[in-house]
PDB file of N, CA, C and O in Angstrom:
ATOM      1  N   MET A   8    -196.103 206.104 102.776  1.00 77.00           N
ATOM      2  CA  MET A   8    -195.386 207.354 102.909  1.00 77.00           C
ATOM      3  C   MET A   8    -193.875 207.018 102.971  1.00 77.00           C
ATOM      4  O   MET A   8    -193.458 206.104 103.685  1.00 77.00           O
ATOM      5  N   SER A   9    -193.082 207.839 102.284  1.00 87.00           N
ATOM      6  CA  SER A   9    -191.617 207.567 102.301  1.00 87.00           C
ATOM      7  C   SER A   9    -191.038 207.866 103.691  1.00 87.00           C
ATOM      8  O   SER A   9    -191.573 208.706 104.449  1.00 87.00           O
ATOM      9  N   ARG A  10    -189.985 207.209 103.988  1.00 89.00           N
ATOM     10  CA  ARG A  10    -189.293 207.424 105.293  1.00 89.00           C
ATOM     11  C   ARG A  10    -188.857 208.863 105.432  1.00 89.00           C
ATOM     12  O   ARG A  10    -188.958 209.459 106.536  1.00 89.00           O
ATOM     13  N   ARG A  11    -188.375 209.487 104.347  1.00 91.00           N
ATOM     14  CA  ARG A  11    -187.913 210.862 104.401  1.00 91.00           C
ATOM     15  C   ARG A  11    -189.021 211.858 104.802  1.00 91.00           C
ATOM     16  O   ARG A  11    -188.873 212.719 105.637  1.00 91.00           O
ATOM     17  N   ILE A  12    -190.183 211.624 104.208  1.00 88.00           N
ATOM     18  CA  ILE A  12    -191.360 212.516 104.515  1.00 88.00           C
ATOM     19  C   ILE A  12    -191.781 212.239 105.946  1.00 88.00           C
ATOM     20  O   ILE A  12    -192.050 213.183 106.702  1.00 88.00           O
ATOM     21  N   ARG A  13    -191.839 210.947 106.356  1.00 83.00           N
ATOM     22  CA  ARG A  13    -192.261 210.624 107.705  1.00 83.00           C
ATOM     23  C   ARG A  13    -191.287 211.253 108.706  1.00 83.00           C
ATOM     24  O   ARG A  13    -191.716 211.821 109.731  1.00 83.00           O
ATOM     25  N   ASP A  14    -190.019 211.143 108.473  1.00 85.00           N
ATOM     26  CA  ASP A  14    -189.023 211.744 109.373  1.00 85.00           C
ATOM     27  C   ASP A  14    -189.183 213.249 109.479  1.00 85.00           C
ATOM     28  O   ASP A  14    -189.036 213.846 110.562  1.00 85.00           O
ATOM     29  N   ALA A  15    -189.412 213.921 108.354  1.00 85.00           N
ATOM     30  CA  ALA A  15    -189.625 215.347 108.362  1.00 85.00           C
ATOM     31  C   ALA A  15    -190.839 215.751 109.146  1.00 85.00           C
ATOM     32  O   ALA A  15    -190.822 216.663 109.976  1.00 85.00           O
ATOM     33  N   LEU A  16    -191.920 215.014 108.949  1.00 84.00           N
ATOM     34  CA  LEU A  16    -193.162 215.284 109.683  1.00 84.00           C
ATOM     35  C   LEU A  16    -192.977 215.021 111.188  1.00 84.00           C
ATOM     36  O   LEU A  16    -193.461 215.816 112.033  1.00 84.00           O
ATOM     37  N   THR A  17    -192.308 213.941 111.526  1.00 83.00           N
ATOM     38  CA  THR A  17    -192.073 213.623 112.939  1.00 83.00           C
ATOM     39  C   THR A  17    -191.315 214.710 113.617  1.00 83.00           C
ATOM     40  O   THR A  17    -191.658 215.136 114.728  1.00 83.00           O
ATOM     41  N   HIS A  18    -190.297 215.267 112.911  1.00 84.00           N
ATOM     42  CA  HIS A  18    -189.529 216.397 113.496  1.00 84.00           C
ATOM     43  C   HIS A  18    -190.393 217.608 113.642  1.00 84.00           C
ATOM     44  O   HIS A  18    -190.406 218.172 114.690  1.00 84.00           O
ATOM     45  N   ARG A  19    -191.111 217.969 112.594  1.00 86.00           N
ATOM     46  CA  ARG A  19    -191.891 219.224 112.637  1.00 86.00           C
ATOM     47  C   ARG A  19    -193.039 219.183 113.638  1.00 86.00           C
ATOM     48  O   ARG A  19    -193.425 220.215 114.180  1.00 86.00           O
ATOM     49  N   LEU A  20    -193.608 218.028 113.842  1.00 88.00           N
ATOM     50  CA  LEU A  20    -194.709 217.889 114.717  1.00 88.00           C
ATOM     51  C   LEU A  20    -194.306 217.556 116.184  1.00 88.00           C
ATOM     52  O   LEU A  20    -195.164 217.501 117.067  1.00 88.00           O
ATOM     53  N   ASN A  21    -193.010 217.411 116.411  1.00 92.00           N
ATOM     54  CA  ASN A  21    -192.518 217.102 117.756  1.00 92.00           C
ATOM     55  C   ASN A  21    -192.809 218.273 118.685  1.00 92.00           C
ATOM     56  O   ASN A  21    -192.650 219.458 118.336  1.00 92.00           O
ATOM     57  N   PRO A  22    -193.338 217.966 119.881  1.00 94.00           N
ATOM     58  CA  PRO A  22    -193.667 219.083 120.846  1.00 94.00           C
ATOM     59  C   PRO A  22    -192.490 220.026 121.167  1.00 94.00           C
ATOM     60  O   PRO A  22    -192.727 221.184 121.261  1.00 94.00           O
ATOM     61  N   LEU A  23    -191.308 219.497 121.272  1.00 95.00           N
ATOM     62  CA  LEU A  23    -190.154 220.404 121.520  1.00 95.00           C
ATOM     63  C   LEU A  23    -189.934 221.357 120.338  1.00 95.00           C
ATOM     64  O   LEU A  23    -189.665 222.571 120.547  1.00 95.00           O
ATOM     65  N   HIS A  24    -190.084 220.852 119.140  1.00 94.00           N
ATOM     66  CA  HIS A  24    -189.919 221.718 117.935  1.00 94.00           C
ATOM     67  C   HIS A  24    -190.981 222.798 117.973  1.00 94.00           C
ATOM     68  O   HIS A  24    -190.708 223.973 117.751  1.00 94.00           O
ATOM     69  N   LEU A  25    -192.223 222.404 118.254  1.00 95.00           N
ATOM     70  CA  LEU A  25    -193.325 223.360 118.401  1.00 95.00           C
ATOM     71  C   LEU A  25    -193.067 224.410 119.449  1.00 95.00           C
ATOM     72  O   LEU A  25    -193.241 225.617 119.221  1.00 95.00           O
ATOM     73  N   TYR A  26    -192.583 223.987 120.620  1.00 97.00           N
ATOM     74  CA  TYR A  26    -192.252 224.903 121.659  1.00 97.00           C
ATOM     75  C   TYR A  26    -191.188 225.952 121.201  1.00 97.00           C
ATOM     76  O   TYR A  26    -191.334 227.138 121.417  1.00 97.00           O
ATOM     77  N   CYS A  27    -190.146 225.477 120.560  1.00 96.00           N
ATOM     78  CA  CYS A  27    -189.154 226.360 120.061  1.00 96.00           C
ATOM     79  C   CYS A  27    -189.677 227.386 119.032  1.00 96.00           C
ATOM     80  O   CYS A  27    -189.297 228.577 119.054  1.00 96.00           O
ATOM     81  N   ARG A  28    -190.549 226.929 118.130  1.00 96.00           N
ATOM     82  CA  ARG A  28    -191.102 227.852 117.132  1.00 96.00           C
ATOM     83  C   ARG A  28    -192.046 228.857 117.855  1.00 96.00           C
ATOM     84  O   ARG A  28    -192.071 230.049 117.468  1.00 96.00           O
ATOM     85  N   LEU A  29    -192.775 228.494 118.850  1.00 97.00           N
ATOM     86  CA  LEU A  29    -193.635 229.403 119.609  1.00 97.00           C
ATOM     87  C   LEU A  29    -192.775 230.470 120.306  1.00 97.00           C
ATOM     88  O   LEU A  29    -193.108 231.636 120.325  1.00 97.00           O
ATOM     89  N   ARG A  30    -191.626 230.043 120.866  1.00 98.00           N
ATOM     90  CA  ARG A  30    -190.721 230.988 121.497  1.00 98.00           C
ATOM     91  C   ARG A  30    -190.125 231.935 120.469  1.00 98.00           C
ATOM     92  O   ARG A  30    -190.026 233.138 120.696  1.00 98.00           O
ATOM     93  N   ASP A  31    -189.803 231.433 119.246  1.00 98.00           N
ATOM     94  CA  ASP A  31    -189.330 232.288 118.185  1.00 98.00           C
ATOM     95  C   ASP A  31    -190.339 233.337 117.774  1.00 98.00           C
ATOM     96  O   ASP A  31    -189.913 234.434 117.340  1.00 98.00           O
ATOM     97  N   LEU A  32    -191.610 232.977 117.899  1.00 98.00           N
ATOM     98  CA  LEU A  32    -192.680 233.969 117.575  1.00 98.00           C
ATOM     99  C   LEU A  32    -192.897 235.011 118.664  1.00 98.00           C
ATOM    100  O   LEU A  32    -193.666 235.877 118.516  1.00 98.00           O
ATOM    101  N   GLY A  33    -192.193 234.840 119.804  1.00 98.00           N
ATOM    102  CA  GLY A  33    -192.266 235.841 120.870  1.00 98.00           C
ATOM    103  C   GLY A  33    -193.135 235.499 122.024  1.00 98.00           C
ATOM    104  O   GLY A  33    -193.334 236.288 122.947  1.00 98.00           O
ATOM    105  N   LEU A  34    -193.659 234.257 122.099  1.00 98.00           N
ATOM    106  CA  LEU A  34    -194.526 233.856 123.252  1.00 98.00           C
ATOM    107  C   LEU A  34    -193.606 233.649 124.469  1.00 98.00           C
ATOM    108  O   LEU A  34    -192.451 233.291 124.298  1.00 98.00           O
ATOM    109  N   SER A  35    -194.181 233.936 125.615  1.00 98.00           N
ATOM    110  CA  SER A  35    -193.427 233.714 126.852  1.00 98.00           C
ATOM    111  C   SER A  35    -193.170 232.230 127.048  1.00 98.00           C
ATOM    112  O   SER A  35    -193.900 231.360 126.460  1.00 98.00           O
ATOM    113  N   SER A  36    -192.162 231.897 127.801  1.00 98.00           N
ATOM    114  CA  SER A  36    -191.851 230.487 128.078  1.00 98.00           C
ATOM    115  C   SER A  36    -193.044 229.760 128.694  1.00 98.00           C
ATOM    116  O   SER A  36    -193.331 228.661 128.285  1.00 98.00           O
ATOM    117  N   ALA A  37    -193.652 230.400 129.630  1.00 98.00           N
ATOM    118  CA  ALA A  37    -194.817 229.769 130.339  1.00 98.00           C
ATOM    119  C   ALA A  37    -195.968 229.481 129.396  1.00 98.00           C
ATOM    120  O   ALA A  37    -196.583 228.378 129.398  1.00 98.00           O
ATOM    121  N   LEU A  38    -196.246 230.451 128.513  1.00 98.00           N
ATOM    122  CA  LEU A  38    -197.416 230.280 127.569  1.00 98.00           C
ATOM    123  C   LEU A  38    -197.006 229.201 126.530  1.00 98.00           C
ATOM    124  O   LEU A  38    -197.849 228.364 126.222  1.00 98.00           O
ATOM    125  N   ALA A  39    -195.840 229.267 125.995  1.00 98.00           N
ATOM    126  CA  ALA A  39    -195.406 228.292 125.019  1.00 98.00           C
ATOM    127  C   ALA A  39    -195.457 226.887 125.608  1.00 98.00           C
ATOM    128  O   ALA A  39    -195.878 225.950 124.991  1.00 98.00           O
ATOM    129  N   ARG A  40    -194.976 226.750 126.858  1.00 98.00           N
ATOM    130  CA  ARG A  40    -194.963 225.428 127.518  1.00 98.00           C
ATOM    131  C   ARG A  40    -196.377 224.934 127.702  1.00 98.00           C
ATOM    132  O   ARG A  40    -196.696 223.753 127.469  1.00 98.00           O
ATOM    133  N   SER A  41    -197.266 225.795 128.139  1.00 98.00           N
ATOM    134  CA  SER A  41    -198.681 225.410 128.359  1.00 98.00           C
ATOM    135  C   SER A  41    -199.367 224.960 127.089  1.00 98.00           C
ATOM    136  O   SER A  41    -200.011 223.947 127.049  1.00 98.00           O
ATOM    137  N   LEU A  42    -199.145 225.744 125.974  1.00 97.00           N
ATOM    138  CA  LEU A  42    -199.726 225.352 124.726  1.00 97.00           C
ATOM    139  C   LEU A  42    -199.131 224.040 124.202  1.00 97.00           C
ATOM    140  O   LEU A  42    -199.873 223.157 123.653  1.00 97.00           O
ATOM    141  N   THR A  43    -197.861 223.870 124.374  1.00 97.00           N
ATOM    142  CA  THR A  43    -197.181 222.626 123.923  1.00 97.00           C
ATOM    143  C   THR A  43    -197.669 221.443 124.720  1.00 97.00           C
ATOM    144  O   THR A  43    -197.860 220.333 124.120  1.00 97.00           O
ATOM    145  N   LYS A  44    -197.832 221.594 125.999  1.00 96.00           N
ATOM    146  CA  LYS A  44    -198.380 220.427 126.841  1.00 96.00           C
ATOM    147  C   LYS A  44    -199.744 220.031 126.363  1.00 96.00           C
ATOM    148  O   LYS A  44    -200.018 218.826 126.216  1.00 96.00           O
ATOM    149  N   GLY A  45    -200.579 220.997 126.072  1.00 96.00           N
ATOM    150  CA  GLY A  45    -201.949 220.673 125.576  1.00 96.00           C
ATOM    151  C   GLY A  45    -201.895 219.978 124.236  1.00 96.00           C
ATOM    152  O   GLY A  45    -202.573 219.015 123.978  1.00 96.00           O
ATOM    153  N   TYR A  46    -201.090 220.519 123.337  1.00 94.00           N
ATOM    154  CA  TYR A  46    -200.879 219.945 122.003  1.00 94.00           C
ATOM    155  C   TYR A  46    -200.392 218.505 122.134  1.00 94.00           C
ATOM    156  O   TYR A  46    -200.931 217.602 121.468  1.00 94.00           O
ATOM    157  N   GLU A  47    -199.390 218.301 123.003  1.00 93.00           N
ATOM    158  CA  GLU A  47    -198.876 216.926 123.143  1.00 93.00           C
ATOM    159  C   GLU A  47    -199.902 215.955 123.639  1.00 93.00           C
ATOM    160  O   GLU A  47    -200.077 214.849 123.116  1.00 93.00           O
ATOM    161  N   ARG A  48    -200.688 216.384 124.615  1.00 93.00           N
ATOM    162  CA  ARG A  48    -201.682 215.471 125.257  1.00 93.00           C
ATOM    163  C   ARG A  48    -202.815 215.208 124.263  1.00 93.00           C
ATOM    164  O   ARG A  48    -203.278 214.070 124.197  1.00 93.00           O
ATOM    165  N   VAL A  49    -203.304 216.219 123.614  1.00 92.00           N
ATOM    166  CA  VAL A  49    -204.551 216.047 122.813  1.00 92.00           C
ATOM    167  C   VAL A  49    -204.275 215.567 121.394  1.00 92.00           C
ATOM    168  O   VAL A  49    -205.031 214.732 120.866  1.00 92.00           O
ATOM    169  N   LEU A  50    -203.204 216.004 120.723  1.00 89.00           N
ATOM    170  CA  LEU A  50    -202.959 215.649 119.370  1.00 89.00           C
ATOM    171  C   LEU A  50    -201.776 214.738 119.144  1.00 89.00           C
ATOM    172  O   LEU A  50    -201.856 213.776 118.426  1.00 89.00           O
ATOM    173  N   TYR A  51    -200.652 215.115 119.671  1.00 87.00           N
ATOM    174  CA  TYR A  51    -199.375 214.415 119.355  1.00 87.00           C
ATOM    175  C   TYR A  51    -199.376 212.968 119.809  1.00 87.00           C
ATOM    176  O   TYR A  51    -199.125 212.091 119.004  1.00 87.00           O
ATOM    177  N   ARG A  52    -199.662 212.766 121.033  1.00 84.00           N
ATOM    178  CA  ARG A  52    -199.614 211.370 121.563  1.00 84.00           C
ATOM    179  C   ARG A  52    -200.580 210.425 120.861  1.00 84.00           C
ATOM    180  O   ARG A  52    -200.202 209.347 120.399  1.00 84.00           O
ATOM    181  N   PRO A  53    -201.847 210.827 120.708  1.00 83.00           N
ATOM    182  CA  PRO A  53    -202.769 209.915 119.973  1.00 83.00           C
ATOM    183  C   PRO A  53    -202.378 209.670 118.541  1.00 83.00           C
ATOM    184  O   PRO A  53    -202.419 208.536 118.088  1.00 83.00           O
ATOM    185  N   LEU A  54    -201.925 210.701 117.847  1.00 78.00           N
ATOM    186  CA  LEU A  54    -201.522 210.524 116.443  1.00 78.00           C
ATOM    187  C   LEU A  54    -200.214 209.704 116.281  1.00 78.00           C
ATOM    188  O   LEU A  54    -200.097 208.952 115.366  1.00 78.00           O
ATOM    189  N   ALA A  55    -199.304 209.881 117.233  1.00 75.00           N
ATOM    190  CA  ALA A  55    -198.055 209.171 117.195  1.00 75.00           C
ATOM    191  C   ALA A  55    -198.157 207.759 117.750  1.00 75.00           C
ATOM    192  O   ALA A  55    -197.236 206.987 117.691  1.00 75.00           O
ATOM    193  N   GLY A  56    -199.274 207.470 118.343  1.00 76.00           N
ATOM    194  CA  GLY A  56    -199.496 206.126 118.906  1.00 76.00           C
ATOM    195  C   GLY A  56    -198.831 205.913 120.262  1.00 76.00           C
ATOM    196  O   GLY A  56    -198.662 204.768 120.657  1.00 76.00           O
ATOM    197  N   HIS A  57    -198.578 207.037 120.941  1.00 71.00           N
ATOM    198  CA  HIS A  57    -198.003 206.898 122.277  1.00 71.00           C
ATOM    199  C   HIS A  57    -199.072 206.725 123.316  1.00 71.00           C
ATOM    200  O   HIS A  57    -200.141 207.291 123.208  1.00 71.00           O
ATOM    201  N   PRO A  58    -198.841 205.901 124.330  1.00 69.00           N
ATOM    202  CA  PRO A  58    -199.876 205.702 125.366  1.00 69.00           C
ATOM    203  C   PRO A  58    -200.023 206.982 126.187  1.00 69.00           C
ATOM    204  O   PRO A  58    -199.116 207.767 126.304  1.00 69.00           O
ATOM    205  N   GLN A  59    -201.214 207.181 126.663  1.00 66.00           N
ATOM    206  CA  GLN A  59    -201.536 208.299 127.502  1.00 66.00           C
ATOM    207  C   GLN A  59    -200.899 208.198 128.846  1.00 66.00           C
ATOM    208  O   GLN A  59    -200.964 207.101 129.461  1.00 66.00           O
ATOM    209  N   ALA A  60    -200.317 209.264 129.332  1.00 60.00           N
ATOM    210  CA  ALA A  60    -199.700 209.237 130.682  1.00 60.00           C
ATOM    211  C   ALA A  60    -200.691 209.757 131.669  1.00 60.00           C
ATOM    212  O   ALA A  60    -201.476 210.648 131.416  1.00 60.00           O
ATOM    213  N   GLY A  61    -200.641 209.181 132.854  1.00 54.00           N
ATOM    214  CA  GLY A  61    -201.383 209.601 134.029  1.00 54.00           C
ATOM    215  C   GLY A  61    -202.809 209.779 133.794  1.00 54.00           C
ATOM    216  O   GLY A  61    -203.704 210.179 134.199  1.00 54.00           O
TER     217      GLY A  61
END
């Protein structure tokens, strides 16, 4: 995979980016944060190769 594509995917799949897009869609801060935390724990960290916290 080219670096450019990888960088674009890394940005788009970043939990903070997802949180901002959920807020743009009109979700409350609390709901967007809750969904983003679940996404980060279940999908983002394992796919990105980050160790599990706590």
